[in-house]
Coordinates of C-alpha atoms and ligand atoms in Angstrom, one line a residue:
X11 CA -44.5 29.3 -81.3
X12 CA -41.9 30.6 -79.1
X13 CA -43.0 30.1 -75.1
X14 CA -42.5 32.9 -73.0
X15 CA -43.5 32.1 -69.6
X16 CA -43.5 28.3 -67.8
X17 CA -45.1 27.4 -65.1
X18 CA -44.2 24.1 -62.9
X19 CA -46.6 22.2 -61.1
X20 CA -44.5 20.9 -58.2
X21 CA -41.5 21.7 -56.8
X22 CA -40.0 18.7 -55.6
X23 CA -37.2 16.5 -56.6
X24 CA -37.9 16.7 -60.3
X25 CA -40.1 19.6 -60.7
X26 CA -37.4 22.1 -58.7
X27 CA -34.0 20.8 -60.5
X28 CA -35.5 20.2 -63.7
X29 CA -37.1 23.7 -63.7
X30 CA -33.8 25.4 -61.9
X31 CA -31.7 23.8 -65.4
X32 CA -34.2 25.0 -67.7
X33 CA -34.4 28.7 -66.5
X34 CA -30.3 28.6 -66.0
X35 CA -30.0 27.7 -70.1
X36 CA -33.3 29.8 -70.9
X37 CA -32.7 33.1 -69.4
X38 CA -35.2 34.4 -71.7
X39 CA -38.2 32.2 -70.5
X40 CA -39.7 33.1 -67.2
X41 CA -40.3 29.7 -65.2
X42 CA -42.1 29.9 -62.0
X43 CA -42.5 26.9 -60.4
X44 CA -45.2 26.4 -57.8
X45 CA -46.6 24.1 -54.9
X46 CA -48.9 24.3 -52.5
X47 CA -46.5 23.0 -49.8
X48 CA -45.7 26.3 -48.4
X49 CA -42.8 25.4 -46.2
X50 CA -41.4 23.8 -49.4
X51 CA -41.7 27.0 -51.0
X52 CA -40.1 28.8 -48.4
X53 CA -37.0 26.6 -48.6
X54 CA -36.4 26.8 -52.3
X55 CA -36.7 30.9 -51.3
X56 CA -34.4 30.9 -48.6
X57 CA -31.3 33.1 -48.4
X58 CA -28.9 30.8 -47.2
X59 CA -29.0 28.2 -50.0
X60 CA -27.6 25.3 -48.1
X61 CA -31.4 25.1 -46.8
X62 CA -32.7 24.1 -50.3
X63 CA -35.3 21.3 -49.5
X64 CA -33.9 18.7 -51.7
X65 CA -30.2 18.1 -51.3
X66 CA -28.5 17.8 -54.9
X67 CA -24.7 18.1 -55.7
X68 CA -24.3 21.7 -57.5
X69 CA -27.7 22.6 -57.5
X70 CA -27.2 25.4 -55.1
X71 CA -25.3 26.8 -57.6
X72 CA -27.8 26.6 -60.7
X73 CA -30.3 27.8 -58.6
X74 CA -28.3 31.2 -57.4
X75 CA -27.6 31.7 -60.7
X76 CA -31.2 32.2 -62.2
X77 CA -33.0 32.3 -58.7
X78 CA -34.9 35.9 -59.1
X79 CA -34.0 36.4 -62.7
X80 CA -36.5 34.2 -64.5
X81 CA -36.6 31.9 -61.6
X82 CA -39.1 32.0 -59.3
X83 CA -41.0 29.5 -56.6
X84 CA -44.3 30.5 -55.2
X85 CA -47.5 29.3 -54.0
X86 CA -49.6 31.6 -55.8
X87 CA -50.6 28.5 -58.2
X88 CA -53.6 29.9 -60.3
X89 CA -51.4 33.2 -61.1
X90 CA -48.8 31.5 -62.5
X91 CA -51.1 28.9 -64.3
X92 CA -52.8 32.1 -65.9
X93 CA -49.6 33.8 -66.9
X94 CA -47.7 30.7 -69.0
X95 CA -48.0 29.3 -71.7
X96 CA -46.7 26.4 -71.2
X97 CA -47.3 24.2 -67.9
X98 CA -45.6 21.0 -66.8
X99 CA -46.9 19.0 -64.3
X100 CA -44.2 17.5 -61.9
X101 CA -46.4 16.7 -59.3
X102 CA -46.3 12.9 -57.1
X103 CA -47.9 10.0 -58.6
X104 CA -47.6 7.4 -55.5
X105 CA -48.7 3.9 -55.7
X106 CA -52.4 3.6 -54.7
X107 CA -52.9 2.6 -51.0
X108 CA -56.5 2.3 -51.6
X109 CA -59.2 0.8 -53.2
X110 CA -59.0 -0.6 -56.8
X111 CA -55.8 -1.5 -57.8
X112 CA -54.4 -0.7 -54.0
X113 CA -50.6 -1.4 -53.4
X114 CA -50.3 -1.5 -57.2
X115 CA -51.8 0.9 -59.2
X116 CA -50.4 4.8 -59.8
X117 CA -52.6 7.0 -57.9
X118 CA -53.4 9.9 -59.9
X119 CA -55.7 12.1 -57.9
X120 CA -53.1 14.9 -58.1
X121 CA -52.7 15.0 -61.2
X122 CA -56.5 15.0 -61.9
X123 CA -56.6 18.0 -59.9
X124 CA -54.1 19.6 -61.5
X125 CA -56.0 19.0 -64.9
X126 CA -59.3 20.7 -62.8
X127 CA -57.1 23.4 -61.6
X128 CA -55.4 24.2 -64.9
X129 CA -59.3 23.9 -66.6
X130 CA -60.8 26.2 -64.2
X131 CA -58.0 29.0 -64.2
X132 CA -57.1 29.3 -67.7
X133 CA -58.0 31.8 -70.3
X134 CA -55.7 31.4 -72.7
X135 CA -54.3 28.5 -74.9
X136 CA -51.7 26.7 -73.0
X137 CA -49.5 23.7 -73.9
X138 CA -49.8 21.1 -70.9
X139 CA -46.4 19.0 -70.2
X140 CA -47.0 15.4 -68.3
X141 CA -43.1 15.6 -66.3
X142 CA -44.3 12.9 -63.9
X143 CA -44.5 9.4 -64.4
X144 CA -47.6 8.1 -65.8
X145 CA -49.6 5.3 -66.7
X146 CA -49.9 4.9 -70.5
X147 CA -52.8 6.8 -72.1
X148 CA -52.8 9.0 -69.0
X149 CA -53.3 11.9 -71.6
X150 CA -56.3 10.7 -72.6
X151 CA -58.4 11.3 -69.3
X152 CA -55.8 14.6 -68.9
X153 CA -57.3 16.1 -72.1
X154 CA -60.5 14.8 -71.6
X155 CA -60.8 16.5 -68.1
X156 CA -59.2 20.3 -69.7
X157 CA -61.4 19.6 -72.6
X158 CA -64.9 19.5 -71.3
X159 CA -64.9 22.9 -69.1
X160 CA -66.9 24.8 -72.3
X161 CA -64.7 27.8 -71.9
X162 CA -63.2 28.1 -75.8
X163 CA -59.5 27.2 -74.4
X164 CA -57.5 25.2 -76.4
X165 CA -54.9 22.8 -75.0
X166 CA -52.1 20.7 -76.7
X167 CA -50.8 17.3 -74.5
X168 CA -46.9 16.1 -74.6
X169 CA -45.2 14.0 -72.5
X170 CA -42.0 14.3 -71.1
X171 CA -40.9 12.2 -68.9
X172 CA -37.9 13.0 -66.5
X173 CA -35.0 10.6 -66.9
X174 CA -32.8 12.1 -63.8
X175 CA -31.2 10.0 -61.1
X176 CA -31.2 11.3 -57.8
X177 CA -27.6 12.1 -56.5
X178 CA -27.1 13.1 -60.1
X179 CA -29.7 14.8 -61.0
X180 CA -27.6 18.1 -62.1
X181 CA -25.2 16.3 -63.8
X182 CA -28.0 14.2 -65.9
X183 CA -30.5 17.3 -66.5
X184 CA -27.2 19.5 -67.9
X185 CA -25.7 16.4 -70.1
X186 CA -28.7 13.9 -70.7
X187 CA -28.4 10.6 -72.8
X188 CA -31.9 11.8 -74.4
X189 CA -34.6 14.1 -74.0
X190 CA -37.9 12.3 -74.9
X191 CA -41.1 14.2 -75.9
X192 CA -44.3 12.7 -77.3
X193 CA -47.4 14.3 -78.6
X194 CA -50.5 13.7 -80.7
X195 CA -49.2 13.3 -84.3
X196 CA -51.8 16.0 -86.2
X197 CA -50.4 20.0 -87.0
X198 CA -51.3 21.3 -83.6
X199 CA -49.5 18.7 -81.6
X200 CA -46.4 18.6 -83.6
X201 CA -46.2 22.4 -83.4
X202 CA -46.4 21.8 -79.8
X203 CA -44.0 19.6 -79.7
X204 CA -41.7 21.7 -81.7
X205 CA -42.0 24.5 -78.6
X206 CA -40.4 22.0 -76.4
X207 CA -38.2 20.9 -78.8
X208 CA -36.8 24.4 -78.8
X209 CA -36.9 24.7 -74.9
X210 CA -34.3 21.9 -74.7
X211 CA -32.3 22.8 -77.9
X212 CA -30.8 25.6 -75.9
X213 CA -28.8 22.8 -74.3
X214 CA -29.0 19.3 -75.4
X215 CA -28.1 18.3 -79.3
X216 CA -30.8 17.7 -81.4
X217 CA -29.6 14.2 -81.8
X218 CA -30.2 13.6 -78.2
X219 CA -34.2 14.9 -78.4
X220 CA -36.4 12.1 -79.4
X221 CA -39.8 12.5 -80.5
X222 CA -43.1 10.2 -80.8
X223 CA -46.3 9.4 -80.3
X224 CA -47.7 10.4 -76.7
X225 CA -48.3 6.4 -75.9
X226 CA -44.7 5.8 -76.8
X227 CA -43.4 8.3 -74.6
X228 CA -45.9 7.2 -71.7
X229 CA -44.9 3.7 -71.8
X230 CA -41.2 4.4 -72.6
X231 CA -40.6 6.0 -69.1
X232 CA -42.1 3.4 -67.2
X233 CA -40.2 0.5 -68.6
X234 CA -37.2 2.8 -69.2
X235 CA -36.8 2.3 -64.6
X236 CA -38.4 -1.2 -65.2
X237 CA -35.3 -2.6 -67.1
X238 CA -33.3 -0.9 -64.8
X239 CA -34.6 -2.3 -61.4
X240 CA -34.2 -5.5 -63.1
X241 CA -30.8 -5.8 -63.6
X242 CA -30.1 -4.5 -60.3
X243 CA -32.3 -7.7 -59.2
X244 CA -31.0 -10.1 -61.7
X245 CA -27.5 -9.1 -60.0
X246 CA -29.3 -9.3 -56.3
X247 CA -30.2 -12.8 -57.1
X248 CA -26.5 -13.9 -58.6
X249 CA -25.1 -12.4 -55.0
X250 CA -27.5 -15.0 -53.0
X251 CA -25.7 -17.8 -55.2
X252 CA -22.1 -16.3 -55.0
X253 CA -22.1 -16.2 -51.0
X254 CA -22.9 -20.1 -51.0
X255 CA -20.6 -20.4 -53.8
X256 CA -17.5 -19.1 -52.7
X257 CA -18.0 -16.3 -56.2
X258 CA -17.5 -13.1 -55.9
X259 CA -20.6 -10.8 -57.0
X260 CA -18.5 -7.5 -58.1
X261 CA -16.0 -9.9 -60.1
X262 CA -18.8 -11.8 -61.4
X263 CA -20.4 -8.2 -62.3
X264 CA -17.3 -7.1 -64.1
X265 CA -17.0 -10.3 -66.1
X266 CA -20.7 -10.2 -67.2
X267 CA -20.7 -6.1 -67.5
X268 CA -17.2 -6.4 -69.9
X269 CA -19.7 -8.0 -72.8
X270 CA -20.2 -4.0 -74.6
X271 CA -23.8 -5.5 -75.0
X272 CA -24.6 -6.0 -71.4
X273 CA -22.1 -2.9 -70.1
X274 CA -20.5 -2.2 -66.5
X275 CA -23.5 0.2 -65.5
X276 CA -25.9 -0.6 -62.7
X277 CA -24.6 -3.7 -61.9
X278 CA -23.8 -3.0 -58.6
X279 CA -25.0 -6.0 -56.0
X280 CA -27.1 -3.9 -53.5
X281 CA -29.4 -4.7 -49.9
X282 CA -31.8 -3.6 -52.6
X283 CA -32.8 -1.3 -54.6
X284 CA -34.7 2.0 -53.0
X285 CA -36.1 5.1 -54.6
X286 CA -39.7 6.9 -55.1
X287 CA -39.8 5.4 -58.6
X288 CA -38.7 1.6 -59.5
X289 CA -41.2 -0.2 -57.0
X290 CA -43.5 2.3 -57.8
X291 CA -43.4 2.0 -61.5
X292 CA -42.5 -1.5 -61.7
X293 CA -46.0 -2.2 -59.3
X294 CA -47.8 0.0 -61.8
X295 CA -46.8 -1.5 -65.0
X296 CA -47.6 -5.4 -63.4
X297 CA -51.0 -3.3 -62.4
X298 CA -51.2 -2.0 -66.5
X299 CA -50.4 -5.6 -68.0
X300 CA -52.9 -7.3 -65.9
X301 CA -55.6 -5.0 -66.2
X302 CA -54.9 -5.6 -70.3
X303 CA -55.3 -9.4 -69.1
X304 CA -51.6 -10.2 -69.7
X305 CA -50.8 -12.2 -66.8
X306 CA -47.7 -13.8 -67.8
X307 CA -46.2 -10.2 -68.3
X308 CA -47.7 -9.2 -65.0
X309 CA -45.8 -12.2 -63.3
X310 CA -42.5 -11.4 -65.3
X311 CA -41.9 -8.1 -63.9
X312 CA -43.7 -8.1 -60.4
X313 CA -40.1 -11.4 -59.8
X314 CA -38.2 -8.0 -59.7
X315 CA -40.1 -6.3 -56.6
X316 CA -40.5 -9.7 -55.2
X317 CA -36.4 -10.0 -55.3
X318 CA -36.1 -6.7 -54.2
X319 CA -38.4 -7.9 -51.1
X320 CA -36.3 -11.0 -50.7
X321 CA -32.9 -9.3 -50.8
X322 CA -34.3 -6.5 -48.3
X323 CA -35.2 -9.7 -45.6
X324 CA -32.1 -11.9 -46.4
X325 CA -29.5 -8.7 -45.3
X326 CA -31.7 -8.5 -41.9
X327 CA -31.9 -12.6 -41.3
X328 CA -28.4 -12.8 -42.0
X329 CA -27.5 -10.0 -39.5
X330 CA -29.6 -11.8 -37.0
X331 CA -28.2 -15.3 -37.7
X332 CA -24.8 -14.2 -37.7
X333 CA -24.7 -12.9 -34.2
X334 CA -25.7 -15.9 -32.4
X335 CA -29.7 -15.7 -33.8
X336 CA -30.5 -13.3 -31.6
X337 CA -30.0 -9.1 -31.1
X338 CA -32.5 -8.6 -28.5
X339 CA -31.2 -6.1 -26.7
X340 CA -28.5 -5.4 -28.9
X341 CA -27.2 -2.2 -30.3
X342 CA -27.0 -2.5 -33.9
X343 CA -25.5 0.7 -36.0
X344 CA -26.7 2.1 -39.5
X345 CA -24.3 4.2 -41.4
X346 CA -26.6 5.6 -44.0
X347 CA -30.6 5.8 -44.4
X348 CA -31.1 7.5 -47.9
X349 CA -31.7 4.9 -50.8
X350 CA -28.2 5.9 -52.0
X351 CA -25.9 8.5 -51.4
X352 CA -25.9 12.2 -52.8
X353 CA -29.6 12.5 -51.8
X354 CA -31.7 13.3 -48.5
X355 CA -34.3 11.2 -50.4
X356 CA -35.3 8.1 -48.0
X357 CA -38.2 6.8 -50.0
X358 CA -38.4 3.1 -50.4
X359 CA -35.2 3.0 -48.8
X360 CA -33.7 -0.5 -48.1
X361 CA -32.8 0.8 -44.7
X362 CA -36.0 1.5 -43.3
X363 CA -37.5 -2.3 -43.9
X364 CA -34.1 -3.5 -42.3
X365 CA -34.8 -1.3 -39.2
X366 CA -38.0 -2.8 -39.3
X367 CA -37.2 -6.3 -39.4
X368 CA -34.4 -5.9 -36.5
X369 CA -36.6 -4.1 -34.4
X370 CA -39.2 -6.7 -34.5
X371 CA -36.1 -8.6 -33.2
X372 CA -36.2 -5.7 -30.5
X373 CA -32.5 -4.7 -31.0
X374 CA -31.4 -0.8 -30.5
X375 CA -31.2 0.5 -33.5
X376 CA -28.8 3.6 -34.0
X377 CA -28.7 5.8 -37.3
X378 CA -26.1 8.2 -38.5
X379 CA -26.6 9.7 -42.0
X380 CA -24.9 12.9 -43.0
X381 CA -28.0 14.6 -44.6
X382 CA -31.5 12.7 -43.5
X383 CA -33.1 14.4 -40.7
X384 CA -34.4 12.5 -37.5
X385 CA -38.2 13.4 -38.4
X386 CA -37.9 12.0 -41.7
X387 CA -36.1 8.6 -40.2
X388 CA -39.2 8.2 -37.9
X389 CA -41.8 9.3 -39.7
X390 CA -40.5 6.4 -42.6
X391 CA -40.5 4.2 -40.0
X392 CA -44.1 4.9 -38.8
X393 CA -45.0 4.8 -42.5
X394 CA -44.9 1.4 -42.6
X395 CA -47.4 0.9 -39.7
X396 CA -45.7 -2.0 -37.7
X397 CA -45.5 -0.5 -34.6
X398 CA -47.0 2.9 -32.7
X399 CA -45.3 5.7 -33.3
X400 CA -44.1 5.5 -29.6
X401 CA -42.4 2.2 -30.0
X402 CA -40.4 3.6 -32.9
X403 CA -38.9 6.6 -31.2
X404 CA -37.6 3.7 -28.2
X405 CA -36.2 1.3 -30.6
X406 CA -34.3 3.9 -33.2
X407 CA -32.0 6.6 -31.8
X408 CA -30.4 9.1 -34.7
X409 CA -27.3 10.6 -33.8
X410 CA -25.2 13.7 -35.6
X411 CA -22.1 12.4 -34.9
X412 CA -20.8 8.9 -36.6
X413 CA -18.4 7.8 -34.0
X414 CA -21.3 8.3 -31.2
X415 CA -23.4 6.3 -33.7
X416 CA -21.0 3.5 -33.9
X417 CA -19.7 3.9 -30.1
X418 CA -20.7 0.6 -28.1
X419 CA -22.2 -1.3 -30.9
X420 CA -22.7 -4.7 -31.4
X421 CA -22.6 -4.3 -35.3
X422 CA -22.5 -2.1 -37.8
X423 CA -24.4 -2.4 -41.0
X424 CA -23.1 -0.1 -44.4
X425 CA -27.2 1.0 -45.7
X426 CA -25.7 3.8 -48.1
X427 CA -22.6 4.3 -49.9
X428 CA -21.6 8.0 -48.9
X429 CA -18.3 8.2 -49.2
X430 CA -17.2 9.9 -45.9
X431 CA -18.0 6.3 -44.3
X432 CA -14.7 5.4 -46.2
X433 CA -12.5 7.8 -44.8
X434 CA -13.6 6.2 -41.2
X435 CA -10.6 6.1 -38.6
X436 CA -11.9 2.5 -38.9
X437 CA -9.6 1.2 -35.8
X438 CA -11.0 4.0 -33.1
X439 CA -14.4 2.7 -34.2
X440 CA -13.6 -1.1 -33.5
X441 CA -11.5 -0.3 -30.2
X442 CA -14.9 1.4 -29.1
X443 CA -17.6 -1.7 -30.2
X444 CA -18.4 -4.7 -28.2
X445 CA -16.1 -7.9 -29.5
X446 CA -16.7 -9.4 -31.7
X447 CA -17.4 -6.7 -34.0
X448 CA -19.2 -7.4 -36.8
X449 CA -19.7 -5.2 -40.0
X450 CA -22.4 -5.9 -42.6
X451 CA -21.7 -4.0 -45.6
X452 CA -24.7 -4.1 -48.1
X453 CA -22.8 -2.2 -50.4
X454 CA -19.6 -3.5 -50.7
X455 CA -18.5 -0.1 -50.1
X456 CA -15.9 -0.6 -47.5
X457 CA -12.2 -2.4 -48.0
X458 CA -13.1 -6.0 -46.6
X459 CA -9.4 -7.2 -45.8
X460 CA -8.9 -3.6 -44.3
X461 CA -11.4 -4.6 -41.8
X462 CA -10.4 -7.9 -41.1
X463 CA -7.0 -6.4 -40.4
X464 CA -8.7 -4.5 -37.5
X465 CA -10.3 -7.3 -36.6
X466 CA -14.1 -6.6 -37.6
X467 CA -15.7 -10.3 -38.4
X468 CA -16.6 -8.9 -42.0
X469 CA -19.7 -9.7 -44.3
X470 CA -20.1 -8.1 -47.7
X471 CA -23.1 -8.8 -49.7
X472 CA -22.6 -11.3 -52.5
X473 CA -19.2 -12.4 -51.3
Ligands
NAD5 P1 -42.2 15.0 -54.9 O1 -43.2 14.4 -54.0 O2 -40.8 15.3 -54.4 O3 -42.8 16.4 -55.4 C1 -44.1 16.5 -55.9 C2 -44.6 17.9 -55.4 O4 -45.9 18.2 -56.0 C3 -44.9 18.0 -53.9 O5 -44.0 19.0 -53.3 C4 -46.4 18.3 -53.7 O6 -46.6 19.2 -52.6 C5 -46.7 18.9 -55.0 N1 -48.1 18.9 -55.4 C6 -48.9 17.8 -55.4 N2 -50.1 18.1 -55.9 C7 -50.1 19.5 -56.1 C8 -51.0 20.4 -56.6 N3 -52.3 20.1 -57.0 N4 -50.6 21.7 -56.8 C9 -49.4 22.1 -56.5 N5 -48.5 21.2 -56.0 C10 -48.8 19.9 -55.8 O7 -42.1 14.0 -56.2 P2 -40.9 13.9 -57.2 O8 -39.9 12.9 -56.7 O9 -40.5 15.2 -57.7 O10 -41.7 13.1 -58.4 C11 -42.6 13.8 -59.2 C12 -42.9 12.9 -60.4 O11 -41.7 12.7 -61.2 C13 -43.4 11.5 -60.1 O12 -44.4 11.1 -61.0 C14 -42.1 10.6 -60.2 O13 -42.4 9.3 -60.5 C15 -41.5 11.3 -61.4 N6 -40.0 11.2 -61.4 C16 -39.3 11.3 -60.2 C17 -37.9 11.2 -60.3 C18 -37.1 11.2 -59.0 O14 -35.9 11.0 -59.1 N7 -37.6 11.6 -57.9 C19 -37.2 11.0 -61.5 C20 -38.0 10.9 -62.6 C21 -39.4 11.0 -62.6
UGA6 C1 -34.0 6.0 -61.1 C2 -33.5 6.0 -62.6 O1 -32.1 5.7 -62.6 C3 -33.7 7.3 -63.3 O2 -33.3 7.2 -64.6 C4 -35.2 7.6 -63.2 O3 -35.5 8.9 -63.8 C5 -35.7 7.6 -61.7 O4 -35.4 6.3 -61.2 C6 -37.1 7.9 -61.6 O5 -37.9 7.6 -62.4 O6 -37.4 8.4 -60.5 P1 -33.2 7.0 -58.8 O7 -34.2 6.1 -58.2 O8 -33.1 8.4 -58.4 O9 -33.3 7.0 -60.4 O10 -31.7 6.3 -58.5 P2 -30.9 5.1 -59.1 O11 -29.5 5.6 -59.3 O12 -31.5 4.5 -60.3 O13 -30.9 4.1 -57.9 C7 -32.1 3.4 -57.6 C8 -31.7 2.3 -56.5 O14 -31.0 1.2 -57.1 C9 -30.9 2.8 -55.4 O15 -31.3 2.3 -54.2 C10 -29.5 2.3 -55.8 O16 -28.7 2.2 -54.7 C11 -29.9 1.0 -56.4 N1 -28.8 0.5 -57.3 C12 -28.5 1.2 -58.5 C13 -28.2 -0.7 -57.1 O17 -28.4 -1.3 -56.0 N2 -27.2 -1.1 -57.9 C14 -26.9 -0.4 -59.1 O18 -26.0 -0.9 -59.8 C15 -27.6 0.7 -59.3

């Protein structure tokens, strides 16, 4: 079968780039992807296309392109259910922060409704795509759900999950390592599978498009982040041991990342690792081993949040004992609040439990990043329920402008590594700071002996 029209539950981070690539190399598909966050909408509608509601290099212009043509976002969500044939759901699957499993588990209450919705509004036979990242055997309740509504519609279940980074998204949707697409293994579902096959083959090499089973493809995604969060943490934990050393983490990461078996990539010694997706996913697949009773896997990848955790609190404590064990009072300066640069995406960002921790110190914290709005800085912050809302908007000021940021600081600390923080006129900043002046650069972003030239009392994480 040949599909015609696609629908897209979801139009955030994944859900609008993935869709925005697939219409661009499809023009003969009609894709319409839909939310039912209207102000969303509006901003993947909007004229001016500098106001698109995720922040992507070049995806302004893939969305132009297509954008009206087969392209569309709306809210109208049981229309465009109706009309495809196909429908992905791209919607959030957050960790639970309730109940069974709570602080662990993948909540999956919107895609259960999605599942409801797509049973209640459809009338014809319709191939459902799992986009988001799920549990393994989530198909299972999914077809069970869009099976048992008696109304004669027949549905086929793949999964494919979305390999993308953030920052890069256009760049990995356009040219990605692999495609992956599972589905049940009897006529129906391979045919289905085929129809995504041919989706992608408009672009990506067959070579690159991998099929299997739908548990494959399920559990593939979620350890697919997992062994990437942990090498980021098994490098976390080499920087602790380098600083009392006297080693230095990035030369120590190019020695170990030279071996064409381990590789340079994602080796890069971080405040921690941030993002909607590896704590998530790691949490959820410690959740899946030990409701399996597999404890000893449970334990074996829950060490890589823990790390993360510990990596998050040492940058902070260190801050804090470095400047005399104590920035009461103190104004300490944040260049960067997203979990890495390229995005406005702040989720699980290493920045926001550093805030936190120096706030409870009560130091003034300051925050200049060149695409994260002020709400969203605040509204992570109240997120994590320390403090009243109140006592967040006194302790964290946001400015616009970077020099006003760093103007009269105690210390500065490197959260993100855009690269407009490297182009700094880096001796104005330190003739404006309180002596000494102290950079703590938890990405080893900046030039360290630069620095020291200026006179900034320099630490760099794992060095
Ligand atoms: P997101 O929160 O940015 O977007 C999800 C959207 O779904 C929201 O706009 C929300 O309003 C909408 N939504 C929720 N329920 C809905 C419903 N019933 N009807 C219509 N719209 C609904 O999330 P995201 O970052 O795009 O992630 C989506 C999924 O993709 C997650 O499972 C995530 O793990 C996975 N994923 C994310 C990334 C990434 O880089 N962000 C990469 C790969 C996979
Ligand atoms: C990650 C994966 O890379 C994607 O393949 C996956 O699709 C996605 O999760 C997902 O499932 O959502 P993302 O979280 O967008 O993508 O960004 P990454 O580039 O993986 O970075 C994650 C975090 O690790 C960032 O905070 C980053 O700064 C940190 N990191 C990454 C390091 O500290 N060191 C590194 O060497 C690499």
């Amino acid at each position: 079968m040949k599909v015609k029209n696609i629908c897209c539950i979801g139009a955030g981070y994944v859900g609008g780039p993935t869709m925005a690539v697939i219409a661009q190399k499809n023009p003969n598909i009609n894709v319409t992807v839909v939310d039912l966050n209207e102000k969303r909408i509006a901003a993947w509608n909007d004229d001016n296309l500098d106001n698109l509601p995720v922040y992507e290099p070049g995806l302004d212009a893939v969305v132009g392109e297509s954008r009206g043509r087969n392209l569309f976002f709306s809210t109208a969500v049981d229309a465009a259910i109706d009309a495809a044939d196909m429908i992905f759901i791209s919607v959030n699957t957050p960790t639970k922060t309730y109940g069974v499993g709570k602080g662990m588990a993948a909540d999956l209450k919107y895609i259960e409704l999605c599942a409801r919705q797509i049973a209640r509004v459809s009338k014809s036979d319709k191939i459902i795509v799992e986009k988001s990242t799920l549990p393994v055997r989530t198909a299972e309740a999914v077809k069970n759900i869009l099976d048992n509504t008696g109304n004669g519609v027949k549905y086929q279940i793949l999964s494919n999950p979305e390999f993308l980074a953030e920052g890069t998204a256009v760049e990995d949707l356009q040219a990605p390592d692999r495609v992956l697409i599972g589905g049940e293994q009897t006529p129906e579902g391979l045919e289905a599978i085929q129809a995504l096959v041919d989706v992608y083959a408009s672009w990506v090499p067959k070579a690159q498009i991998i099929t299997t089973n739908l548990w494959s493809s399920e559990l593939s995604k979620l350890t697919a982040n997992a062994f990437l969060a942990q090498r980021v943490s098994s490098i976390n934990a080499l920087s602790e041991l380098c600083e009392v050393t006297g080693a230095n983490v990035d030369e120590v990461a190019n020695a170990i990342g030279k071996d064409s078996r381990i590789g340079p990539k994602f080796l890069k010694a971080s405040v921690g690792f941030g993002g909607s997706c590896f704590q998530k996913d790691i949490l959820n697949l410690v959740y899946i081993a030990k409701s399996y009773g597999l404890d000893a896997v449970a334990d074996y990848w829950e060490q890589v949040i823990i790390m993360n955790d510990h990596q998050k609190h040492r940058f902070a404590a260190n801050m804090v004992r470095t400047m005399y064990n104590t920035v009461s009072g103190k104004k300490l300066a944040f260049l960067g609040w997203a979990f890495k640069k390229d995005t406005n995406d702040t989720r699980e960002s290493a920045a926001i439990y550093v805030a936190d921790k120096l706030i409870d110190e009560q130091a003034n914290v300051v925050v200049y990043d060149p695409k994260v709005t002020d709400q969203q800085m605040y509204s992570d912050l109240d997120y994590l329920q320390t403090r009243s809302s109140e006592a967040n908007q006194n302790a964290l000021t946001v400015e616009n402008d970077p020099y006003k940021a760093l103007e009269g600081a105690h210390a500065i600390a490197v959260l993100t590594e855009w690269d407009e923080f490297k182009t700094y006129d880096w001796q104005r900043i330190y003739d404006n700071m309180h002596k000494p002046a102290f950079v703590f650069d938890g990405r080893s972003l900046l030039d360290k002996s630069a620095l020291e030239q200026v006179g900034f009392q320099v630490y760099v994480i794992g060095q």
